[in-house]
Coordinates of C-alpha atoms and ligand atoms in Angstrom, one line a residue:
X27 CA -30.0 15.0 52.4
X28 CA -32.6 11.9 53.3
X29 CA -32.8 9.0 51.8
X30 CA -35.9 9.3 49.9
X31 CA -34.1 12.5 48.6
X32 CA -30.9 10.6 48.0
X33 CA -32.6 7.9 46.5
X34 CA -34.1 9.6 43.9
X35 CA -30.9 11.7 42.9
X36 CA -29.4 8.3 42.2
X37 CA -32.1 6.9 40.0
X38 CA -32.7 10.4 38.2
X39 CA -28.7 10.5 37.5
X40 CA -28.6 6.7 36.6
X41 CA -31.8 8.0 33.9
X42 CA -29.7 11.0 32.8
X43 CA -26.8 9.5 31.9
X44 CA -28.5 6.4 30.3
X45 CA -31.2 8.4 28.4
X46 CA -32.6 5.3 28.0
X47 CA -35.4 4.9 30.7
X48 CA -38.3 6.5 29.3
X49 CA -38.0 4.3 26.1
X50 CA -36.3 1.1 27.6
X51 CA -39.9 -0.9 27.2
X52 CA -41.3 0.5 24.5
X53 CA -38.4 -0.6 22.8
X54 CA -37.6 2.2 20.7
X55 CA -34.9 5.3 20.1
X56 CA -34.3 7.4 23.0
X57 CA -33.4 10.6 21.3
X58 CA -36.4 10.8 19.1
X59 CA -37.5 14.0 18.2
X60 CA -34.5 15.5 19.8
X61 CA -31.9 17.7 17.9
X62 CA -28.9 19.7 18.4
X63 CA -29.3 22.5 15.7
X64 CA -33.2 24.4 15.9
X65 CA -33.3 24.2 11.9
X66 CA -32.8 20.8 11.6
X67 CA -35.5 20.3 14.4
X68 CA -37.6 22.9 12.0
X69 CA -37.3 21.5 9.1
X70 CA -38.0 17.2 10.5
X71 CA -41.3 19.0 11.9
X72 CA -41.8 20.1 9.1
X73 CA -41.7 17.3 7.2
X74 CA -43.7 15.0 10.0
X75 CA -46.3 18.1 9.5
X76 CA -47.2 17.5 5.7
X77 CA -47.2 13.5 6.6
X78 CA -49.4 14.0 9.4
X79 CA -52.0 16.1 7.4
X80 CA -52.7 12.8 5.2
X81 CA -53.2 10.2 8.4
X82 CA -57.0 10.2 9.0
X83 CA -58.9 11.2 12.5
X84 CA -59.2 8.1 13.6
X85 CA -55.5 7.9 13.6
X86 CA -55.0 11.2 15.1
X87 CA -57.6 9.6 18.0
X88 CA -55.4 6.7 18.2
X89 CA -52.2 8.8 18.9
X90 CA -53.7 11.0 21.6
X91 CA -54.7 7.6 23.2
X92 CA -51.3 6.0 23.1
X93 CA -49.5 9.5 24.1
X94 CA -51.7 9.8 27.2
X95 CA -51.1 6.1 28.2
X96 CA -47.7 6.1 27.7
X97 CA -47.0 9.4 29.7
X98 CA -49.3 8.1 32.4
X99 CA -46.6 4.7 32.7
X100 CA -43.7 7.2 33.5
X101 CA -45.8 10.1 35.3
X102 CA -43.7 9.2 38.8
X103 CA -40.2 8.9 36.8
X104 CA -41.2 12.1 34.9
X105 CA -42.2 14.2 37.9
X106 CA -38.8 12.6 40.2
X107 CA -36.7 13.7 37.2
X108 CA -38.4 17.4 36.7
X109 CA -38.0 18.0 40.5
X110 CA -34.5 16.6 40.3
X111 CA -33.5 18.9 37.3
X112 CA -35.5 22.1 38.3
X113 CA -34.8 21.5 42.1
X114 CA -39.3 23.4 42.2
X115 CA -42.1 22.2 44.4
X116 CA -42.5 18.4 45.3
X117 CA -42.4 15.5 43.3
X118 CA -46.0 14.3 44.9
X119 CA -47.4 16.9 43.5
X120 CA -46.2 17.2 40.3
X121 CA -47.5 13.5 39.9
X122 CA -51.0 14.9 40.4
X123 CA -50.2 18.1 38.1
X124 CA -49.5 15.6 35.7
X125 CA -52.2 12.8 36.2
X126 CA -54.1 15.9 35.8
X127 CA -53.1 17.5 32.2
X128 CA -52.6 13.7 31.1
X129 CA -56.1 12.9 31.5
X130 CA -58.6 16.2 31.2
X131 CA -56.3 18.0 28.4
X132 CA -59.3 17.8 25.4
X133 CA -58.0 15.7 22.3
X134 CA -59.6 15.3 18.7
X135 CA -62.8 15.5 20.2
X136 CA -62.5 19.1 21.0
X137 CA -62.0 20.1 17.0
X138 CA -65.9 20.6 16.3
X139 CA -67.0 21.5 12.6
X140 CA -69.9 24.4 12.5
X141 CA -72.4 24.5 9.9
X142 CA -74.8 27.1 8.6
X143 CA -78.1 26.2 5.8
X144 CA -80.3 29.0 4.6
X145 CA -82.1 29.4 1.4
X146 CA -79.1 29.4 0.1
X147 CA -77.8 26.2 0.7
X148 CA -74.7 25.2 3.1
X149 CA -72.0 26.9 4.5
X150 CA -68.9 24.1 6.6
X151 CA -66.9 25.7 9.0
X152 CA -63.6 23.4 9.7
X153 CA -60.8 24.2 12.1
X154 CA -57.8 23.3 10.7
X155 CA -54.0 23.3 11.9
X156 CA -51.6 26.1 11.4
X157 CA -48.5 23.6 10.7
X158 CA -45.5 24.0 12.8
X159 CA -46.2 25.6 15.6
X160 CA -42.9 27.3 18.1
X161 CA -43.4 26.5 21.5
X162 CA -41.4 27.9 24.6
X163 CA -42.1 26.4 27.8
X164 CA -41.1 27.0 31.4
X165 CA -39.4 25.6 34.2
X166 CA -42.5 25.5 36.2
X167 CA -44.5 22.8 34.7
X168 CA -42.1 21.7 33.1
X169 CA -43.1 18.4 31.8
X170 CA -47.0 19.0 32.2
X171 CA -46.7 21.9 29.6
X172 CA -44.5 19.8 27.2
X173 CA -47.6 17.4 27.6
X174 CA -50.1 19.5 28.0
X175 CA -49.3 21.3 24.8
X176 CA -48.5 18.4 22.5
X177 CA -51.7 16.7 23.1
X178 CA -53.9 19.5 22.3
X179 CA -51.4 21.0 19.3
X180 CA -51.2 17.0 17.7
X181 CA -55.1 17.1 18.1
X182 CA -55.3 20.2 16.3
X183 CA -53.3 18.4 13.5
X184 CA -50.1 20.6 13.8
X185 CA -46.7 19.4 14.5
X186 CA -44.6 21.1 17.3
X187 CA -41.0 22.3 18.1
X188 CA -40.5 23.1 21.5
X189 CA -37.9 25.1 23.3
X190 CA -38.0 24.2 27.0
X191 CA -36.9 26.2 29.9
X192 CA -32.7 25.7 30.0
X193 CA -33.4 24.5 33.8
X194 CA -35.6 21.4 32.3
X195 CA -33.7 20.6 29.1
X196 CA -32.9 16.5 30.0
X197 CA -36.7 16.5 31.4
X198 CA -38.2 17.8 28.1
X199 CA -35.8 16.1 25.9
X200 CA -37.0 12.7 27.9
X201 CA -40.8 13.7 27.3
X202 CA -40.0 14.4 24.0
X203 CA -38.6 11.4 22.7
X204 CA -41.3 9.1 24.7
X205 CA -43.8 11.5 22.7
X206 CA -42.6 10.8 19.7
X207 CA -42.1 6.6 20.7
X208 CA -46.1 7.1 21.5
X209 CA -46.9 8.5 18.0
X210 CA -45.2 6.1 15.9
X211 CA -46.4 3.3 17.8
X212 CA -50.2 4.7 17.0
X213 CA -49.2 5.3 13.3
X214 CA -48.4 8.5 13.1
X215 CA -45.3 10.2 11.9
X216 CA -42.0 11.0 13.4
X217 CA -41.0 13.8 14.5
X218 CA -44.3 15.6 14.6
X219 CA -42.9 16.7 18.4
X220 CA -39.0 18.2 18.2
X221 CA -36.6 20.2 20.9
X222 CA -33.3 20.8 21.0
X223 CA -30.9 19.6 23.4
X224 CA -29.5 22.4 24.8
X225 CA -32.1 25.3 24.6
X226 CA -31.3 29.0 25.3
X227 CA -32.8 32.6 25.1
X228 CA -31.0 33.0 22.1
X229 CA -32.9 29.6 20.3
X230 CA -36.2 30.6 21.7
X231 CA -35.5 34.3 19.5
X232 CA -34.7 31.9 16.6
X233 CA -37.7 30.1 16.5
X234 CA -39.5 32.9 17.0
X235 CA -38.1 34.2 13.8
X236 CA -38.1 31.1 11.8
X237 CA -39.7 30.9 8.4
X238 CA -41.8 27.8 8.9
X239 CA -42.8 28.4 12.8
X240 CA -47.0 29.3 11.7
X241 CA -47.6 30.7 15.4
X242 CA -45.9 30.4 18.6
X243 CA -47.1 29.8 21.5
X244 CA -45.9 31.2 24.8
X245 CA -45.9 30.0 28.6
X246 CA -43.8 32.2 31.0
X247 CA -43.0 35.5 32.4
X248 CA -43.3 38.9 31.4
X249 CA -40.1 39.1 29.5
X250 CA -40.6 35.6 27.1
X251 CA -44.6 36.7 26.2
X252 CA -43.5 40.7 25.3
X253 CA -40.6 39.2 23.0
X254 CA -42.6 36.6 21.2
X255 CA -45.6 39.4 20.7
X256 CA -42.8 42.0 18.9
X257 CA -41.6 39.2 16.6
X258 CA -44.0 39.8 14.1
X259 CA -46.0 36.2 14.5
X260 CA -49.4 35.6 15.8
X261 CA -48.2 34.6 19.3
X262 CA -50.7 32.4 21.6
X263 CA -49.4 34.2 24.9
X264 CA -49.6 32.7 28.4
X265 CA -48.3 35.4 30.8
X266 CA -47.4 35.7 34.3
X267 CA -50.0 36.1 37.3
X268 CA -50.4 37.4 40.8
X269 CA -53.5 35.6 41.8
X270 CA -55.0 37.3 45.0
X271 CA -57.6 35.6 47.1
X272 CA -60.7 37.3 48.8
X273 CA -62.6 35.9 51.9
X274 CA -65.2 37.8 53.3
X275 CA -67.4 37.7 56.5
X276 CA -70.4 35.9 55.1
X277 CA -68.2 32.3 53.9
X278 CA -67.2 29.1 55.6
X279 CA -64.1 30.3 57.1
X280 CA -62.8 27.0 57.9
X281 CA -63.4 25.6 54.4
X282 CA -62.2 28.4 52.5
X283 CA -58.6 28.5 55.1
X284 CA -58.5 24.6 54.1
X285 CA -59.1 25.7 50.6
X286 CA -56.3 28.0 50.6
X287 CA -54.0 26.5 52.2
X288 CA -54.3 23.1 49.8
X289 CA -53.9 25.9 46.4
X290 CA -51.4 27.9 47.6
X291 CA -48.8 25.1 49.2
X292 CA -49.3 22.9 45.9
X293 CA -46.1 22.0 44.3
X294 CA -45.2 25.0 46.4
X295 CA -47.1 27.8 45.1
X296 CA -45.0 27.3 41.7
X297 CA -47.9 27.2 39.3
X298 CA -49.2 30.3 38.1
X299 CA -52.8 29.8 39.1
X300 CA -51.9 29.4 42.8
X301 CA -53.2 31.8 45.4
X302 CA -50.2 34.3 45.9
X303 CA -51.9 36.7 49.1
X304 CA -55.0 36.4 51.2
X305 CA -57.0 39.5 51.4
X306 CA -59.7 39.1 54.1
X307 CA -62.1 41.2 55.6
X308 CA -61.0 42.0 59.3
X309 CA -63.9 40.4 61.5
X310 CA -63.3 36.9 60.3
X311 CA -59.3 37.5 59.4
X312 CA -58.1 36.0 63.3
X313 CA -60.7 32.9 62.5
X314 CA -59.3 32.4 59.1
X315 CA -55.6 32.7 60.5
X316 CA -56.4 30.2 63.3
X317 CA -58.3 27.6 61.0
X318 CA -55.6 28.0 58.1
X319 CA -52.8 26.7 60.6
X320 CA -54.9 23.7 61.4
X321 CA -54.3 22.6 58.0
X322 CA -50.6 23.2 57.8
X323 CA -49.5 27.1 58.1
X324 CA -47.0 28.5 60.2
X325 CA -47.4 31.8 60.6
X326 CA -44.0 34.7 61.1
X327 CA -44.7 37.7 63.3
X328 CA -42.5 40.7 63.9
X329 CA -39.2 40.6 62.6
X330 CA -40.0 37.0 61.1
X331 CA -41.5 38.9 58.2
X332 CA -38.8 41.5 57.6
X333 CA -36.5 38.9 57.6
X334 CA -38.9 36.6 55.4
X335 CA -38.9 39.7 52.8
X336 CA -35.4 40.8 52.4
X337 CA -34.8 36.8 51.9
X338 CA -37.5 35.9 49.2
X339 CA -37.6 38.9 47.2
X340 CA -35.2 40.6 45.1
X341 CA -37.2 43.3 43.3
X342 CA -40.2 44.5 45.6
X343 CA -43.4 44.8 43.6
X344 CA -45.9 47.7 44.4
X345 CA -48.3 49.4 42.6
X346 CA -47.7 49.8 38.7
X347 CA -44.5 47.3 39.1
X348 CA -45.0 43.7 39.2
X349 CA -41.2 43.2 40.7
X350 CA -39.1 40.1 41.1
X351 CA -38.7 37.2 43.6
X352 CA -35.3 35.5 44.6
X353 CA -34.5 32.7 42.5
X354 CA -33.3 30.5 45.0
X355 CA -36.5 30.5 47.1
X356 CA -38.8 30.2 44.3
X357 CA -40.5 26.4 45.0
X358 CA -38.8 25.4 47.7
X359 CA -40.5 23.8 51.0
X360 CA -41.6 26.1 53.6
X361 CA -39.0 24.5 56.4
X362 CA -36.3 24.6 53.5
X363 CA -37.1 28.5 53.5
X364 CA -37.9 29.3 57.3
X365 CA -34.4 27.5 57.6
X366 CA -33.1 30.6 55.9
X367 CA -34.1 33.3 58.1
X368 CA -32.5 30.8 61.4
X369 CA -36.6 29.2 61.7
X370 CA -37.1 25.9 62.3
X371 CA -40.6 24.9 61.4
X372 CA -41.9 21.2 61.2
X373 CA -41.2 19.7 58.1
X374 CA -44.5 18.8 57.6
X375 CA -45.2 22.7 57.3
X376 CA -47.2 23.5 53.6
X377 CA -47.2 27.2 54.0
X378 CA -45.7 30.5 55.6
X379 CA -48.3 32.9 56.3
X380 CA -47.8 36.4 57.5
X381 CA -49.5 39.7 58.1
X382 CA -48.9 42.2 56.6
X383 CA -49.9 45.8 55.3
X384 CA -51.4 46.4 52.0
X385 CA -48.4 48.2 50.5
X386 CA -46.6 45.2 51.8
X387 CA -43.7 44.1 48.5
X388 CA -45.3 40.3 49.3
X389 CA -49.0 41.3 47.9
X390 CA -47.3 42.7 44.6
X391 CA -44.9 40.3 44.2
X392 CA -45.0 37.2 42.3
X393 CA -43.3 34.8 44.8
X394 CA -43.8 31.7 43.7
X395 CA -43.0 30.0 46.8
X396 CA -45.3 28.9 49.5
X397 CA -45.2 32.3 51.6
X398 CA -48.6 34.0 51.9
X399 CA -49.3 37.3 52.8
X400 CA -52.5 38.1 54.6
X401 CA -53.8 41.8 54.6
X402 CA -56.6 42.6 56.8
X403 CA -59.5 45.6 55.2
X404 CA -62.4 47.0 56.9
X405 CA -65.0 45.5 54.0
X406 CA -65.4 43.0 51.3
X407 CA -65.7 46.0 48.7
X408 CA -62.1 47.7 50.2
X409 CA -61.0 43.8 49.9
X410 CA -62.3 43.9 45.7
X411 CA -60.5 46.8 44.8
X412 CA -57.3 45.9 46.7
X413 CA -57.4 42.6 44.9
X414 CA -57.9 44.2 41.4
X415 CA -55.2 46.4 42.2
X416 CA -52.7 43.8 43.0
X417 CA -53.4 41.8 40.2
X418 CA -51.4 44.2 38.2
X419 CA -54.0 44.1 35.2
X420 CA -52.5 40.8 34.6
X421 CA -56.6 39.9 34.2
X422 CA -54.9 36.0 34.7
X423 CA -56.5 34.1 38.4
X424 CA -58.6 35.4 41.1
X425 CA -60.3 33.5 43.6
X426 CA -63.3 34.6 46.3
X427 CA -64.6 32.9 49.4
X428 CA -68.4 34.0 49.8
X429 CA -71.5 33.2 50.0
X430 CA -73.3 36.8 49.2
X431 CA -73.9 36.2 45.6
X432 CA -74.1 40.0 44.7
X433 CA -70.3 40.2 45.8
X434 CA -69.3 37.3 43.8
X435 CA -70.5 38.5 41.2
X436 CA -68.9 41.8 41.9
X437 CA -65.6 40.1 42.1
X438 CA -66.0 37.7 38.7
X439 CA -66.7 40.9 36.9
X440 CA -64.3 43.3 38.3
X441 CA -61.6 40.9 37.8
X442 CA -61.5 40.4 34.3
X443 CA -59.7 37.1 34.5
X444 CA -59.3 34.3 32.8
X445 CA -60.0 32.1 35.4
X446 CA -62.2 33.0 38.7
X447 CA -62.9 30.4 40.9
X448 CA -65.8 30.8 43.4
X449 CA -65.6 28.9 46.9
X450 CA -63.3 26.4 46.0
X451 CA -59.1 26.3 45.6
X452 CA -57.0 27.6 42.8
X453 CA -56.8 24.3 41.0
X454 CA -60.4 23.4 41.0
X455 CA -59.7 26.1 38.1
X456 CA -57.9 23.8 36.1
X457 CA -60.0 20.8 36.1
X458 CA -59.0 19.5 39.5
X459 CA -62.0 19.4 41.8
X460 CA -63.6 21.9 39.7
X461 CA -65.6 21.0 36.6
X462 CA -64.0 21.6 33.3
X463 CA -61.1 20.6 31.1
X464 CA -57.4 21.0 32.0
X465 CA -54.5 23.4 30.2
X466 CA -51.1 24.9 31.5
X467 CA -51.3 27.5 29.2
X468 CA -53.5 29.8 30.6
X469 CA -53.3 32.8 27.2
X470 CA -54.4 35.9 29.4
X471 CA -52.4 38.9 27.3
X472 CA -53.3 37.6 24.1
X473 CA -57.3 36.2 25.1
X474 CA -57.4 32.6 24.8
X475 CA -58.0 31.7 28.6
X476 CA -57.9 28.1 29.1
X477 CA -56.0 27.0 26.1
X478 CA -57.5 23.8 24.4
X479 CA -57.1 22.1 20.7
X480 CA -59.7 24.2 18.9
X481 CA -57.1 27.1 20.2
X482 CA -54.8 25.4 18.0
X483 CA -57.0 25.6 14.9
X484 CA -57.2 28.1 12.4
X485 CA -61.1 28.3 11.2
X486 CA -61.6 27.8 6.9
X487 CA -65.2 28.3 5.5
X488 CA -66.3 25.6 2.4
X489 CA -70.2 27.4 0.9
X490 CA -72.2 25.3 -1.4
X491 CA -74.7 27.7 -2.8
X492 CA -78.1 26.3 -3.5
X493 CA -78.4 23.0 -2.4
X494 CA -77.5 20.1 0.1
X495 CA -80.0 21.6 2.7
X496 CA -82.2 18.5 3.7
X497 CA -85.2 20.5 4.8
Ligands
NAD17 P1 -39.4 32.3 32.3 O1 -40.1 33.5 31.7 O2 -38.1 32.5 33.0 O3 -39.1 31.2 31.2 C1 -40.1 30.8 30.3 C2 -39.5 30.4 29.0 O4 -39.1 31.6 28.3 C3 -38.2 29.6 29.1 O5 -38.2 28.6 28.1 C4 -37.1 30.7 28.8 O6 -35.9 30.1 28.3 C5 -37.8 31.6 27.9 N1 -37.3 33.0 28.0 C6 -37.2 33.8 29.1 N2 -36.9 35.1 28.8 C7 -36.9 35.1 27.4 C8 -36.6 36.2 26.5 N3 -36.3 37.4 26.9 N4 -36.6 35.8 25.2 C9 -36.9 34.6 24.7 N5 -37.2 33.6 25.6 C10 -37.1 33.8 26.9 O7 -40.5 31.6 33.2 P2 -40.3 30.5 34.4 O8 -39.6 31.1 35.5 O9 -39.8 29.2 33.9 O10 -41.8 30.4 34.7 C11 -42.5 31.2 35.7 C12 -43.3 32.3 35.0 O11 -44.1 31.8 34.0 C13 -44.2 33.0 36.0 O12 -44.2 34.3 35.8 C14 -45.5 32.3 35.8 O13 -46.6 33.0 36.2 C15 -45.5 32.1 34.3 N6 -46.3 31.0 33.8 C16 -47.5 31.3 33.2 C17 -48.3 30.3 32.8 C18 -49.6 30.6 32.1 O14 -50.2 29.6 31.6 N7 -50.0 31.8 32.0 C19 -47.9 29.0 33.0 C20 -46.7 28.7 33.6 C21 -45.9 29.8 34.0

């Protein structure tokens, strides 16, 4: 262990077992918000709810404010803490995932009233919160998400109970209760964000079933979005990805390697938009290899990549199978996993890239780790359908390096995603580089996309027959 490393395990443990850091200068309870029994966490939401719903907009302005300047004082604490607990990515990063959600997640200003006059007068179209909503986040992002969520949800008007990831429970318990610090401070109610302390599978069922959850809203894998959409709630649904990445002969190669190699080695590839393989077509793929180790790949040959396989993944994917990667890979650093098939790479390595076929497990896995597969196709149109294909339907991320517009637009369309981001990396998807507001609840099974407040909203019609038209 180094010392930076060593460091930070003291001062995250020293946090942990005070509890007390993330409120320590605002002066306030350090358990706020945070239960141990899911109904009693229910039912003070609940309550915080129907207060909240008489505190005016301008208050509800105000508490978005204070919540994003107070989780912008402890971004570097939170993101030292959530790699400390999680033991995903790097902490570096995770301060810019964060900076990120803190500042371009949309707020009150995103809840926008519609209105209709004819002949026969006005018609108001409000959007309106659903209450309580159940939300289950993962280990991934974990505090972003918690964040992320609470701002647009509290925007929205609702109140929140959240049931983290079990691998981020002190992380999201310490959010949660500097959340709830933020909103009292701005003059709104307590309670209006709760978890409970020691989350499971089994809570995240209960709240799915719970009488005064409205909706739920859902950010993980395959098994947590198809359980939430059979409980019998309207479910916001944020599924799993498999984001494939095409380059073809006509774009800058050494942009689009620099571009790649930046998305797919951020916080270690664990985020869901990140580039997960490289499809390239074969006349630049040796160029785009070349310029993509200029910018921090390493790339395995020969046995290398057998080795690299049997290590990382423990349920090949292939086609019509999304399969399974090894736990104790996913988000690590590339020398940290190189280490494990007797590699040593410098540590200043971002990403593992390797050829391989196109029936290779690593193009139809989810890895979630910063090990790229490259598969080399005659053409850009072999390289489209390949991608489709490999996406697994998901319809979540694709990316495309090109400058032949007729093939971009090939791509977007084909897709079907909810994100497609043209010439630039992953995250310029998400706000970061990339023009547009930020979310880490990207809804592709159930259709939101990009989630945002006015997801959170629930749309009620007032019509005045007659009159109150001005013209
Ligand atoms: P995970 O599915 O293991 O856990 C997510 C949450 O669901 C956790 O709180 C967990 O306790 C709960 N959970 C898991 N299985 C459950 C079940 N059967 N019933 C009830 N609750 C259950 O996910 P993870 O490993 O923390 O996160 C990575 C996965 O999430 C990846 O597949 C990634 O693509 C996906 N993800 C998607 C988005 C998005 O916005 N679409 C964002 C982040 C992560």
């Amino acid at each position: 262990m180094d010392n930076l490393e060593q460091n930070i395990r003291q001062l995250v443990e020293e946090v942990i077992k005070s509890m007390n850091l993330p409120t320590a200068n605002v002066k306030k309870d350090s358990k706020l918000g945070v239960y141990s029994n899911l109904n009693d966490a229910i039912e003070a939401s609940d309550i915080a709810f129907k207060e909240f719903t008489k505190v005016t907009l301008e208050t509800r302005k105000k508490v978005i404010a204070n919540i994003r300047k107070t989780t912008m004082e402890y971004r570097e604490i939170l993101s030292k803490m959530a790699w400390e607990e999680t033991g995903l990515g790097r902490w570096e990063d995770k301060i810019v995932k964060n900076e990120l959600g803190i500042n371009k997640t949309p707020g009150v200003e995103d809840i926008v009233p519609e209105t209709f006059t004819d002949d026969h007068g006005l018609t108001l179209v409000e959007r309106a919160p659903y209450g309580v909503i159940g939300s289950i986040t993962p280990s991934t992002n974990s505090t972003i998400t918690v964040i992320s969520n609470a701002i647009g949800m509290i925007a929205a008007g609702n109140a929140v109970v959240f049931n983290p990831h079990p691998s981020a429970k002190k992380v999201s318990a310490a959010i949660i209760s500097l959340l709830n610090n933020a909103i009292i401070e701005a003059g709104g109610p307590v309670n209006l964000v709760t978890c409970i302390d020691e989350p499971t599978i089994e809570s995240a069922k209960a709240l799915m079933a719970h009488k005064k959850i409205a909706i739920m809203v859902v950010t993980g894998g395959p098994a947590v979005v198809k359980t939430a959409m059979n409980s019998g709630k309207k479910v916001i649904g944020a599924g799993p990805g498999n984001p494939p990445v095409v380059v073809d002969e006509t774009a800058n190669i050494a942009k689009a390697a620099k571009d790649i190699v930046d998305g797919a080695s951020f916080d270690n590839n664990v985020i869901c938009i990140c580039e997960k393989e490289v499809i390239v077509v074969e006349s630049v793929a040796d160029k785009l290899k070349e310029e993509m180790k200029k910018n921090g790949a390493y790339e395995l040959t020969g046995d290398q990549i057998k080795q690299i396989t049997a290590l990382v993944i423990s349920d090949p994917g292939r086609p019509g199978h999304e399969g399974a990667a090894n736990k104790n890979y996913v988000g690590k650093n590339a020398d940290f996993i190189a280490k494990g098939i007797g590699l040593t790479v410098p540590a200043s390595t971002r990403l593992l890239i390797c050829e391989v076929d196109k029936d290779h497990p690593l193009v139809w896995t989810e890895q979630l780790m910063p090990v790229m597969p490259i598969v080399r196709v005659k053409d850009v149109d072999t390289a489209i359908d390949l991608a489709v294909a490999c996406e697994h339907g998901f319809r979540h991320t694709a990316m495309m390096h090109s400058l032949n517009i007729e093939k971009l637009s090939k791509m977007a369309k084909i897709m079907n995603c909810s994100i497609f981001i043209k010439n630039g990396p992953s995250y310029a998807g998400l706000g970061f580089g990339g023009a547009g507001f930020a979310s880490f609840t990207i809804a592709s099974p159930t259709g939101e996309g990009v989630t945002r407040a006015r997801t959170f909203t629930r749309e009620r019609r007032c019509t005045l027959v007659d009159y109150l038209r001005i013209i």
